[in-house]
Amino acid sequence: MENPFSGTKQFYSSGQSILELPVGDYIVRAFKGLEYEIGESGIQIVSGETSDLRLTLRRWIKMSQKGWHGSDGHLHIARPVPELNPYIARIMRAEDICIANLLQWGLADRFHNAIQYAHGPEGIYEEDGYILAPGQENPRTHFLGHSIILGLRTPIHVSDDYLIYRLFWERAKDQGGLTGHAHLGGSHPTDIGGQYGLPVVVPHNLLNFIEVMQFSHSFYDTWYDMLNLGFRITPTGGSDYPCGGATIPGKERFYTRIAGNLTYEKWLDSVGKGRTFVTNGPMLQFNINDIDIGEELILQKPGSVVLEGTVWFDSNRDDVLRIEVIENGVSVLSFPRTDDSGEIRFRVNHNIQETSWLALKASGNKIDEPRHWGLIRSLDTSAAHSAPVYVTIEGSKPIKSNPRAKDVARKWLARLEDLEKRLAEDKIKHLAERLAKFQQDVASEEVLRRDRVALIDEIKVAKSYFTKI
């Protein structure tokens, strides 16, 4: 297939492929996800002759040996019949995506796109350690944001109250599912209104994860705000393939730490517990007093702790410049790259004075990756970010009692008031017309008017919650 962004042709191979090409000189590059080096070689095609080319892919790291398994949390690959499973699984194997979440999506009046033949256990397919799992991106509107639900036994579509996301998420909890918000990693995140929809739903403590990396971009600020409000939210990443200009599955992904053999149930449990890091290349490890990512360290009093962190990267693909320790949303320690080893590591003592969350962030640049333009602009950044390690000091104030949380609450109150103004009776038509420019029928004027009063009631509940903070 033609890649319109890179100007190349690409295809999947099970190991052997035969191509017919015009006479000329070519460069062939072979990829297998993030943990393998790129194989590359030139070849000359001569008229009437067959030319042989062998590329060997070398694995530069094996994260599964460290207990980490990669997944794409956001794929729209239709699977209407189970006979497609082996074909899709081979694609995921080629991209080295251990857990592929195939999201069916819909609109207010129908739940109809990227159809999955089954939800729940009947929709799980495993082959050679690679798992296909059904999920849903529903509900989804451009002024409240797009939501993702994973691990459902049966799909959820509340057509009569489509704009009341809480109803979807409550039903998801009843089924043991995980709920999240998508696209917080978009280059233009205000176009997809998660920042305005999240404050409506967050007070109900139903949210499990936020997609903070997508479309060659990372966006952490809203996630930091939620952590500073005291919500323990898992960071995830996903490509949104084949939408939004995404040309391959797994370009952005997240890794989950799992004890023992990989199963979908274990994976869901670990995602819910925050044992993740997001990445488009670099691999992370982080702990505090040997307490790992997603876990909680309890201290009897303020004092010194030992921080340990490592980033590994393929220096032919990622020029990681530094890793930073983020504490309560602020970079408090920075460790630059000082050699060509493909690794930055540290072990330091650090003073903790209040109940906090701490995480590890890596940043740098991609090497030899063509800048491309699609629906979303590529920023060509190399990035990774861990979920937090939580540090609780016994008897101290909770995180949401700190001035940071008060500032977030004021900001989110302003967003709620903004949303309320757009839902005014005389503004509904304008809102519907604006939404139609983004995606027809996601939230029509009829749907907006039908759900308006109920949504305003939800906003009032949220405003009361943030006013108390």
PDB file of N, CA and C in Angstrom, residues 300-394:
ATOM      1  N   GLN A 300       5.878   6.756  57.408  1.00  0.00           N
ATOM      2  CA  GLN A 300       5.335   7.175  58.698  1.00  0.00           C
ATOM      3  C   GLN A 300       5.502   8.676  58.908  1.00  0.00           C
ATOM      4  N   LYS A 301       6.525   9.264  58.260  1.00  0.00           N
ATOM      5  CA  LYS A 301       6.777  10.699  58.386  1.00  0.00           C
ATOM      6  C   LYS A 301       7.546  11.176  57.159  1.00  0.00           C
ATOM      7  N   PRO A 302       7.606  12.486  56.928  1.00  0.00           N
ATOM      8  CA  PRO A 302       8.395  12.989  55.803  1.00  0.00           C
ATOM      9  C   PRO A 302       9.856  12.577  55.939  1.00  0.00           C
ATOM     10  N   GLY A 303      10.519  12.420  54.803  1.00  0.00           N
ATOM     11  CA  GLY A 303      11.922  12.036  54.864  1.00  0.00           C
ATOM     12  C   GLY A 303      12.470  11.634  53.514  1.00  0.00           C
ATOM     13  N   SER A 304      13.662  11.054  53.550  1.00  0.00           N
ATOM     14  CA  SER A 304      14.388  10.706  52.335  1.00  0.00           C
ATOM     15  C   SER A 304      13.971   9.330  51.823  1.00  0.00           C
ATOM     16  N   VAL A 305      13.860   9.224  50.516  1.00  0.00           N
ATOM     17  CA  VAL A 305      13.591   7.951  49.845  1.00  0.00           C
ATOM     18  C   VAL A 305      14.638   7.764  48.754  1.00  0.00           C
ATOM     19  N   VAL A 306      14.731   6.541  48.240  1.00  0.00           N
ATOM     20  CA  VAL A 306      15.670   6.237  47.160  1.00  0.00           C
ATOM     21  C   VAL A 306      14.894   6.097  45.852  1.00  0.00           C
ATOM     22  N   LEU A 307      15.228   6.938  44.887  1.00  0.00           N
ATOM     23  CA  LEU A 307      14.621   6.872  43.561  1.00  0.00           C
ATOM     24  C   LEU A 307      15.575   6.162  42.613  1.00  0.00           C
ATOM     25  N   GLU A 308      15.043   5.212  41.848  1.00  0.00           N
ATOM     26  CA  GLU A 308      15.824   4.529  40.821  1.00  0.00           C
ATOM     27  C   GLU A 308      15.056   4.565  39.513  1.00  0.00           C
ATOM     28  N   GLY A 309      15.740   4.935  38.443  1.00  0.00           N
ATOM     29  CA  GLY A 309      15.081   4.981  37.147  1.00  0.00           C
ATOM     30  C   GLY A 309      16.036   4.656  36.024  1.00  0.00           C
ATOM     31  N   THR A 310      15.480   4.089  34.950  1.00  0.00           N
ATOM     32  CA  THR A 310      16.260   3.751  33.761  1.00  0.00           C
ATOM     33  C   THR A 310      15.405   3.974  32.528  1.00  0.00           C
ATOM     34  N   VAL A 311      16.018   4.510  31.501  1.00  0.00           N
ATOM     35  CA  VAL A 311      15.407   4.506  30.175  1.00  0.00           C
ATOM     36  C   VAL A 311      16.357   3.784  29.231  1.00  0.00           C
ATOM     37  N   TRP A 312      15.797   2.860  28.440  1.00  0.00           N
ATOM     38  CA  TRP A 312      16.546   2.178  27.392  1.00  0.00           C
ATOM     39  C   TRP A 312      15.982   2.630  26.047  1.00  0.00           C
ATOM     40  N   PHE A 313      16.852   2.736  25.028  1.00  0.00           N
ATOM     41  CA  PHE A 313      16.356   3.139  23.715  1.00  0.00           C
ATOM     42  C   PHE A 313      17.316   2.659  22.634  1.00  0.00           C
ATOM     43  N   ASP A 314      16.757   2.498  21.443  1.00  0.00           N
ATOM     44  CA  ASP A 314      17.535   2.165  20.262  1.00  0.00           C
ATOM     45  C   ASP A 314      18.110   3.468  19.722  1.00  0.00           C
ATOM     46  N   SER A 315      19.401   3.680  19.899  1.00  0.00           N
ATOM     47  CA  SER A 315      20.008   4.965  19.552  1.00  0.00           C
ATOM     48  C   SER A 315      20.048   5.227  18.056  1.00  0.00           C
ATOM     49  N   ASN A 316      19.674   4.244  17.247  1.00  0.00           N
ATOM     50  CA  ASN A 316      19.543   4.476  15.809  1.00  0.00           C
ATOM     51  C   ASN A 316      18.174   5.037  15.442  1.00  0.00           C
ATOM     52  N   ARG A 317      17.232   4.978  16.376  1.00  0.00           N
ATOM     53  CA  ARG A 317      15.869   5.454  16.111  1.00  0.00           C
ATOM     54  C   ARG A 317      15.458   6.595  17.025  1.00  0.00           C
ATOM     55  N   ASP A 318      15.984   6.607  18.261  1.00  0.00           N
ATOM     56  CA  ASP A 318      15.559   7.588  19.253  1.00  0.00           C
ATOM     57  C   ASP A 318      16.773   8.288  19.856  1.00  0.00           C
ATOM     58  N   ASP A 319      16.786   9.591  19.755  1.00  0.00           N
ATOM     59  CA  ASP A 319      17.808  10.399  20.412  1.00  0.00           C
ATOM     60  C   ASP A 319      17.207  10.944  21.707  1.00  0.00           C
ATOM     61  N   VAL A 320      17.183  10.090  22.732  1.00  0.00           N
ATOM     62  CA  VAL A 320      16.637  10.510  24.031  1.00  0.00           C
ATOM     63  C   VAL A 320      17.628  11.467  24.674  1.00  0.00           C
ATOM     64  N   LEU A 321      17.175  12.653  25.004  1.00  0.00           N
ATOM     65  CA  LEU A 321      18.060  13.690  25.523  1.00  0.00           C
ATOM     66  C   LEU A 321      18.148  13.683  27.033  1.00  0.00           C
ATOM     67  N   ARG A 322      17.047  13.298  27.697  1.00  0.00           N
ATOM     68  CA  ARG A 322      17.068  13.340  29.167  1.00  0.00           C
ATOM     69  C   ARG A 322      15.902  12.530  29.717  1.00  0.00           C
ATOM     70  N   ILE A 323      16.008  12.166  30.977  1.00  0.00           N
ATOM     71  CA  ILE A 323      14.866  11.675  31.731  1.00  0.00           C
ATOM     72  C   ILE A 323      14.678  12.578  32.948  1.00  0.00           C
ATOM     73  N   GLU A 324      13.427  12.751  33.333  1.00  0.00           N
ATOM     74  CA  GLU A 324      13.082  13.649  34.438  1.00  0.00           C
ATOM     75  C   GLU A 324      12.179  12.931  35.424  1.00  0.00           C
ATOM     76  N   VAL A 325      12.335  13.267  36.675  1.00  0.00           N
ATOM     77  CA  VAL A 325      11.391  12.834  37.703  1.00  0.00           C
ATOM     78  C   VAL A 325      10.351  13.931  37.858  1.00  0.00           C
ATOM     79  N   ILE A 326       9.087  13.553  37.666  1.00  0.00           N
ATOM     80  CA  ILE A 326       7.967  14.491  37.805  1.00  0.00           C
ATOM     81  C   ILE A 326       7.315  14.242  39.162  1.00  0.00           C
ATOM     82  N   GLU A 327       7.244  15.272  39.978  1.00  0.00           N
ATOM     83  CA  GLU A 327       6.612  15.171  41.296  1.00  0.00           C
ATOM     84  C   GLU A 327       5.451  16.151  41.362  1.00  0.00           C
ATOM     85  N   ASN A 328       4.257  15.622  41.504  1.00  0.00           N
ATOM     86  CA  ASN A 328       3.044  16.447  41.575  1.00  0.00           C
ATOM     87  C   ASN A 328       2.957  17.428  40.400  1.00  0.00           C
ATOM     88  N   GLY A 329       3.365  16.953  39.214  1.00  0.00           N
ATOM     89  CA  GLY A 329       3.235  17.745  37.997  1.00  0.00           C
ATOM     90  C   GLY A 329       4.409  18.643  37.674  1.00  0.00           C
ATOM     91  N   VAL A 330       5.456  18.621  38.506  1.00  0.00           N
ATOM     92  CA  VAL A 330       6.612  19.502  38.311  1.00  0.00           C
ATOM     93  C   VAL A 330       7.873  18.649  38.160  1.00  0.00           C
ATOM     94  N   SER A 331       8.727  19.025  37.205  1.00  0.00           N
ATOM     95  CA  SER A 331      10.006  18.342  37.045  1.00  0.00           C
ATOM     96  C   SER A 331      10.931  18.749  38.190  1.00  0.00           C
ATOM     97  N   VAL A 332      11.332  17.780  39.017  1.00  0.00           N
ATOM     98  CA  VAL A 332      12.167  18.082  40.191  1.00  0.00           C
ATOM     99  C   VAL A 332      13.586  17.548  40.050  1.00  0.00           C
ATOM    100  N   LEU A 333      13.810  16.610  39.129  1.00  0.00           N
ATOM    101  CA  LEU A 333      15.144  16.076  38.874  1.00  0.00           C
ATOM    102  C   LEU A 333      15.270  15.805  37.378  1.00  0.00           C
ATOM    103  N   SER A 334      16.455  16.082  36.816  1.00  0.00           N
ATOM    104  CA  SER A 334      16.687  15.858  35.394  1.00  0.00           C
ATOM    105  C   SER A 334      18.046  15.212  35.199  1.00  0.00           C
ATOM    106  N   PHE A 335      18.096  14.197  34.342  1.00  0.00           N
ATOM    107  CA  PHE A 335      19.323  13.447  34.101  1.00  0.00           C
ATOM    108  C   PHE A 335      19.562  13.410  32.592  1.00  0.00           C
ATOM    109  N   PRO A 336      20.577  14.144  32.097  1.00  0.00           N
ATOM    110  CA  PRO A 336      20.797  14.229  30.656  1.00  0.00           C
ATOM    111  C   PRO A 336      21.528  13.005  30.114  1.00  0.00           C
ATOM    112  N   ARG A 337      21.405  12.819  28.822  1.00  0.00           N
ATOM    113  CA  ARG A 337      22.178  11.797  28.131  1.00  0.00           C
ATOM    114  C   ARG A 337      23.620  12.276  28.015  1.00  0.00           C
ATOM    115  N   THR A 338      24.559  11.461  28.439  1.00  0.00           N
ATOM    116  CA  THR A 338      25.967  11.870  28.449  1.00  0.00           C
ATOM    117  C   THR A 338      26.872  10.918  27.672  1.00  0.00           C
ATOM    118  N   ASP A 339      26.311   9.868  27.046  1.00  0.00           N
ATOM    119  CA  ASP A 339      27.116   8.948  26.248  1.00  0.00           C
ATOM    120  C   ASP A 339      26.251   8.330  25.165  1.00  0.00           C
ATOM    121  N   ASP A 340      26.812   7.383  24.427  1.00  0.00           N
ATOM    122  CA  ASP A 340      26.097   6.755  23.313  1.00  0.00           C
ATOM    123  C   ASP A 340      25.669   5.327  23.635  1.00  0.00           C
ATOM    124  N   SER A 341      25.437   5.041  24.896  1.00  0.00           N
ATOM    125  CA  SER A 341      25.150   3.666  25.320  1.00  0.00           C
ATOM    126  C   SER A 341      23.719   3.225  25.024  1.00  0.00           C
ATOM    127  N   GLY A 342      22.809   4.148  24.722  1.00  0.00           N
ATOM    128  CA  GLY A 342      21.407   3.791  24.562  1.00  0.00           C
ATOM    129  C   GLY A 342      20.719   3.566  25.895  1.00  0.00           C
ATOM    130  N   GLU A 343      21.220   4.212  26.932  1.00  0.00           N
ATOM    131  CA  GLU A 343      20.670   4.024  28.279  1.00  0.00           C
ATOM    132  C   GLU A 343      20.995   5.240  29.126  1.00  0.00           C
ATOM    133  N   ILE A 344      20.030   5.659  29.917  1.00  0.00           N
ATOM    134  CA  ILE A 344      20.259   6.651  30.978  1.00  0.00           C
ATOM    135  C   ILE A 344      19.693   6.050  32.251  1.00  0.00           C
ATOM    136  N   ARG A 345      20.486   6.055  33.310  1.00  0.00           N
ATOM    137  CA  ARG A 345      19.986   5.504  34.569  1.00  0.00           C
ATOM    138  C   ARG A 345      20.440   6.373  35.736  1.00  0.00           C
ATOM    139  N   PHE A 346      19.726   6.277  36.850  1.00  0.00           N
ATOM    140  CA  PHE A 346      20.095   7.031  38.046  1.00  0.00           C
ATOM    141  C   PHE A 346      19.631   6.280  39.291  1.00  0.00           C
ATOM    142  N   ARG A 347      20.270   6.590  40.374  1.00  0.00           N
ATOM    143  CA  ARG A 347      19.866   6.153  41.716  1.00  0.00           C
ATOM    144  C   ARG A 347      20.240   7.289  42.653  1.00  0.00           C
ATOM    145  N   VAL A 348      19.234   7.949  43.222  1.00  0.00           N
ATOM    146  CA  VAL A 348      19.486   9.131  44.051  1.00  0.00           C
ATOM    147  C   VAL A 348      18.574   9.111  45.276  1.00  0.00           C
ATOM    148  N   ASN A 349      18.999   9.834  46.292  1.00  0.00           N
ATOM    149  CA  ASN A 349      18.143  10.089  47.449  1.00  0.00           C
ATOM    150  C   ASN A 349      17.306  11.332  47.175  1.00  0.00           C
ATOM    151  N   HIS A 350      16.072  11.305  47.633  1.00  0.00           N
ATOM    152  CA  HIS A 350      15.170  12.430  47.382  1.00  0.00           C
ATOM    153  C   HIS A 350      14.286  12.632  48.601  1.00  0.00           C
ATOM    154  N   ASN A 351      14.090  13.898  48.960  1.00  0.00           N
ATOM    155  CA  ASN A 351      13.326  14.226  50.159  1.00  0.00           C
ATOM    156  C   ASN A 351      11.845  14.389  49.812  1.00  0.00           C
ATOM    157  N   ILE A 352      10.981  13.653  50.501  1.00  0.00           N
ATOM    158  CA  ILE A 352       9.527  13.745  50.325  1.00  0.00           C
ATOM    159  C   ILE A 352       8.938  14.439  51.544  1.00  0.00           C
ATOM    160  N   GLN A 353       8.260  15.574  51.318  1.00  0.00           N
ATOM    161  CA  GLN A 353       7.734  16.366  52.428  1.00  0.00           C
ATOM    162  C   GLN A 353       6.208  16.310  52.548  1.00  0.00           C
ATOM    163  N   GLU A 354       5.540  15.779  51.538  1.00  0.00           N
ATOM    164  CA  GLU A 354       4.083  15.727  51.570  1.00  0.00           C
ATOM    165  C   GLU A 354       3.611  14.515  50.785  1.00  0.00           C
ATOM    166  N   THR A 355       2.390  14.093  51.031  1.00  0.00           N
ATOM    167  CA  THR A 355       1.805  13.026  50.221  1.00  0.00           C
ATOM    168  C   THR A 355       1.846  13.450  48.752  1.00  0.00           C
ATOM    169  N   SER A 356       2.399  12.573  47.904  1.00  0.00           N
ATOM    170  CA  SER A 356       2.750  12.980  46.552  1.00  0.00           C
ATOM    171  C   SER A 356       2.584  11.827  45.567  1.00  0.00           C
ATOM    172  N   TRP A 357       2.663  12.152  44.296  1.00  0.00           N
ATOM    173  CA  TRP A 357       2.859  11.164  43.244  1.00  0.00           C
ATOM    174  C   TRP A 357       4.112  11.535  42.469  1.00  0.00           C
ATOM    175  N   LEU A 358       4.864  10.524  42.056  1.00  0.00           N
ATOM    176  CA  LEU A 358       6.093  10.743  41.297  1.00  0.00           C
ATOM    177  C   LEU A 358       6.117   9.798  40.106  1.00  0.00           C
ATOM    178  N   ALA A 359       6.610  10.292  38.977  1.00  0.00           N
ATOM    179  CA  ALA A 359       6.661   9.495  37.753  1.00  0.00           C
ATOM    180  C   ALA A 359       7.923   9.840  36.982  1.00  0.00           C
ATOM    181  N   LEU A 360       8.253   9.015  36.004  1.00  0.00           N
ATOM    182  CA  LEU A 360       9.451   9.191  35.187  1.00  0.00           C
ATOM    183  C   LEU A 360       9.048   9.559  33.766  1.00  0.00           C
ATOM    184  N   LYS A 361       9.730  10.555  33.207  1.00  0.00           N
ATOM    185  CA  LYS A 361       9.439  11.056  31.859  1.00  0.00           C
ATOM    186  C   LYS A 361      10.723  11.077  31.043  1.00  0.00           C
ATOM    187  N   ALA A 362      10.650  10.560  29.812  1.00  0.00           N
ATOM    188  CA  ALA A 362      11.778  10.612  28.881  1.00  0.00           C
ATOM    189  C   ALA A 362      11.395  11.475  27.690  1.00  0.00           C
ATOM    190  N   SER A 363      12.360  12.225  27.167  1.00  0.00           N
ATOM    191  CA  SER A 363      12.059  13.073  26.019  1.00  0.00           C
ATOM    192  C   SER A 363      13.291  13.231  25.141  1.00  0.00           C
ATOM    193  N   GLY A 364      13.039  13.439  23.856  1.00  0.00           N
ATOM    194  CA  GLY A 364      14.105  13.606  22.881  1.00  0.00           C
ATOM    195  C   GLY A 364      13.532  13.734  21.492  1.00  0.00           C
ATOM    196  N   ASN A 365      14.290  13.274  20.500  1.00  0.00           N
ATOM    197  CA  ASN A 365      13.886  13.419  19.110  1.00  0.00           C
ATOM    198  C   ASN A 365      13.970  12.085  18.382  1.00  0.00           C
ATOM    199  N   LYS A 366      13.124  11.906  17.389  1.00  0.00           N
ATOM    200  CA  LYS A 366      13.225  10.758  16.503  1.00  0.00           C
ATOM    201  C   LYS A 366      14.371  10.974  15.511  1.00  0.00           C
ATOM    202  N   ILE A 367      15.016   9.889  15.134  1.00  0.00           N
ATOM    203  CA  ILE A 367      16.122   9.955  14.185  1.00  0.00           C
ATOM    204  C   ILE A 367      15.667   9.433  12.830  1.00  0.00           C
ATOM    205  N   ASP A 368      15.936  10.202  11.771  1.00  0.00           N
ATOM    206  CA  ASP A 368      15.677   9.755  10.406  1.00  0.00           C
ATOM    207  C   ASP A 368      14.234   9.293  10.216  1.00  0.00           C
ATOM    208  N   GLU A 369      13.307  10.011  10.835  1.00  0.00           N
ATOM    209  CA  GLU A 369      11.890   9.701  10.623  1.00  0.00           C
ATOM    210  C   GLU A 369      11.274  10.863   9.868  1.00  0.00           C
ATOM    211  N   PRO A 370      10.817  10.650   8.633  1.00  0.00           N
ATOM    212  CA  PRO A 370      10.349  11.780   7.811  1.00  0.00           C
ATOM    213  C   PRO A 370       9.215  12.538   8.500  1.00  0.00           C
ATOM    214  N   ARG A 371       9.370  13.846   8.534  1.00  0.00           N
ATOM    215  CA  ARG A 371       8.247  14.671   9.024  1.00  0.00           C
ATOM    216  C   ARG A 371       7.101  14.542   8.036  1.00  0.00           C
ATOM    217  N   HIS A 372       5.916  14.234   8.537  1.00  0.00           N
ATOM    218  CA  HIS A 372       4.807  14.065   7.620  1.00  0.00           C
ATOM    219  C   HIS A 372       3.616  14.909   8.035  1.00  0.00           C
ATOM    220  N   TRP A 373       2.767  15.139   7.077  1.00  0.00           N
ATOM    221  CA  TRP A 373       1.570  15.924   7.299  1.00  0.00           C
ATOM    222  C   TRP A 373       0.361  15.094   6.901  1.00  0.00           C
ATOM    223  N   GLY A 374      -0.552  14.938   7.808  1.00  0.00           N
ATOM    224  CA  GLY A 374      -1.795  14.246   7.518  1.00  0.00           C
ATOM    225  C   GLY A 374      -2.899  15.057   8.162  1.00  0.00           C
ATOM    226  N   LEU A 375      -3.871  14.360   8.757  1.00  0.00           N
ATOM    227  CA  LEU A 375      -4.876  15.086   9.528  1.00  0.00           C
ATOM    228  C   LEU A 375      -4.245  15.703  10.757  1.00  0.00           C
ATOM    229  N   ILE A 376      -3.176  15.053  11.258  1.00  0.00           N
ATOM    230  CA  ILE A 376      -2.468  15.531  12.436  1.00  0.00           C
ATOM    231  C   ILE A 376      -1.005  15.733  12.061  1.00  0.00           C
ATOM    232  N   ARG A 377      -0.392  16.786  12.516  1.00  0.00           N
ATOM    233  CA  ARG A 377       1.011  17.048  12.223  1.00  0.00           C
ATOM    234  C   ARG A 377       1.905  16.232  13.156  1.00  0.00           C
ATOM    235  N   SER A 378       2.908  15.594  12.590  1.00  0.00           N
ATOM    236  CA  SER A 378       3.872  14.857  13.390  1.00  0.00           C
ATOM    237  C   SER A 378       4.873  15.823  14.009  1.00  0.00           C
ATOM    238  N   LEU A 379       5.147  15.664  15.283  1.00  0.00           N
ATOM    239  CA  LEU A 379       6.127  16.505  15.956  1.00  0.00           C
ATOM    240  C   LEU A 379       7.502  15.841  16.029  1.00  0.00           C
ATOM    241  N   ASP A 380       7.612  14.593  15.560  1.00  0.00           N
ATOM    242  CA  ASP A 380       8.898  13.905  15.493  1.00  0.00           C
ATOM    243  C   ASP A 380       9.602  13.853  16.844  1.00  0.00           C
ATOM    244  N   THR A 381       8.856  13.711  17.899  1.00  0.00           N
ATOM    245  CA  THR A 381       9.453  13.623  19.220  1.00  0.00           C
ATOM    246  C   THR A 381       9.575  12.173  19.659  1.00  0.00           C
ATOM    247  N   SER A 382      10.589  11.901  20.429  1.00  0.00           N
ATOM    248  CA  SER A 382      10.754  10.616  21.096  1.00  0.00           C
ATOM    249  C   SER A 382      10.301  10.806  22.534  1.00  0.00           C
ATOM    250  N   ALA A 383       9.377   9.975  22.995  1.00  0.00           N
ATOM    251  CA  ALA A 383       8.761  10.259  24.290  1.00  0.00           C
ATOM    252  C   ALA A 383       8.329   8.984  24.998  1.00  0.00           C
ATOM    253  N   ALA A 384       8.383   9.030  26.317  1.00  0.00           N
ATOM    254  CA  ALA A 384       7.844   7.971  27.171  1.00  0.00           C
ATOM    255  C   ALA A 384       7.524   8.581  28.528  1.00  0.00           C
ATOM    256  N   HIS A 385       6.534   8.013  29.204  1.00  0.00           N
ATOM    257  CA  HIS A 385       6.146   8.530  30.532  1.00  0.00           C
ATOM    258  C   HIS A 385       5.556   7.383  31.334  1.00  0.00           C
ATOM    259  N   SER A 386       6.013   7.226  32.552  1.00  0.00           N
ATOM    260  CA  SER A 386       5.474   6.174  33.417  1.00  0.00           C
ATOM    261  C   SER A 386       4.241   6.656  34.156  1.00  0.00           C
ATOM    262  N   ALA A 387       3.416   5.698  34.567  1.00  0.00           N
ATOM    263  CA  ALA A 387       2.400   5.992  35.579  1.00  0.00           C
ATOM    264  C   ALA A 387       3.112   6.305  36.890  1.00  0.00           C
ATOM    265  N   PRO A 388       2.423   6.904  37.847  1.00  0.00           N
ATOM    266  CA  PRO A 388       3.095   7.284  39.083  1.00  0.00           C
ATOM    267  C   PRO A 388       3.391   6.109  40.009  1.00  0.00           C
ATOM    268  N   VAL A 389       4.358   6.362  40.883  1.00  0.00           N
ATOM    269  CA  VAL A 389       4.457   5.676  42.168  1.00  0.00           C
ATOM    270  C   VAL A 389       3.865   6.652  43.180  1.00  0.00           C
ATOM    271  N   TYR A 390       2.931   6.184  43.997  1.00  0.00           N
ATOM    272  CA  TYR A 390       2.252   7.048  44.951  1.00  0.00           C
ATOM    273  C   TYR A 390       2.934   6.949  46.312  1.00  0.00           C
ATOM    274  N   VAL A 391       3.199   8.106  46.923  1.00  0.00           N
ATOM    275  CA  VAL A 391       3.838   8.145  48.235  1.00  0.00           C
ATOM    276  C   VAL A 391       2.879   8.812  49.214  1.00  0.00           C
ATOM    277  N   THR A 392       2.439   8.058  50.202  1.00  0.00           N
ATOM    278  CA  THR A 392       1.497   8.557  51.202  1.00  0.00           C
ATOM    279  C   THR A 392       2.201   8.677  52.546  1.00  0.00           C
ATOM    280  N   ILE A 393       2.126   9.851  53.135  1.00  0.00           N
ATOM    281  CA  ILE A 393       2.687  10.074  54.470  1.00  0.00           C
ATOM    282  C   ILE A 393       1.554   9.979  55.475  1.00  0.00           C
ATOM    283  N   GLU A 394       1.673   9.053  56.395  1.00  0.00           N
ATOM    284  CA  GLU A 394       0.603   8.823  57.367  1.00  0.00           C
ATOM    285  C   GLU A 394       0.308  10.097  58.157  1.00  0.00           C
TER     286      GLU A 394
END
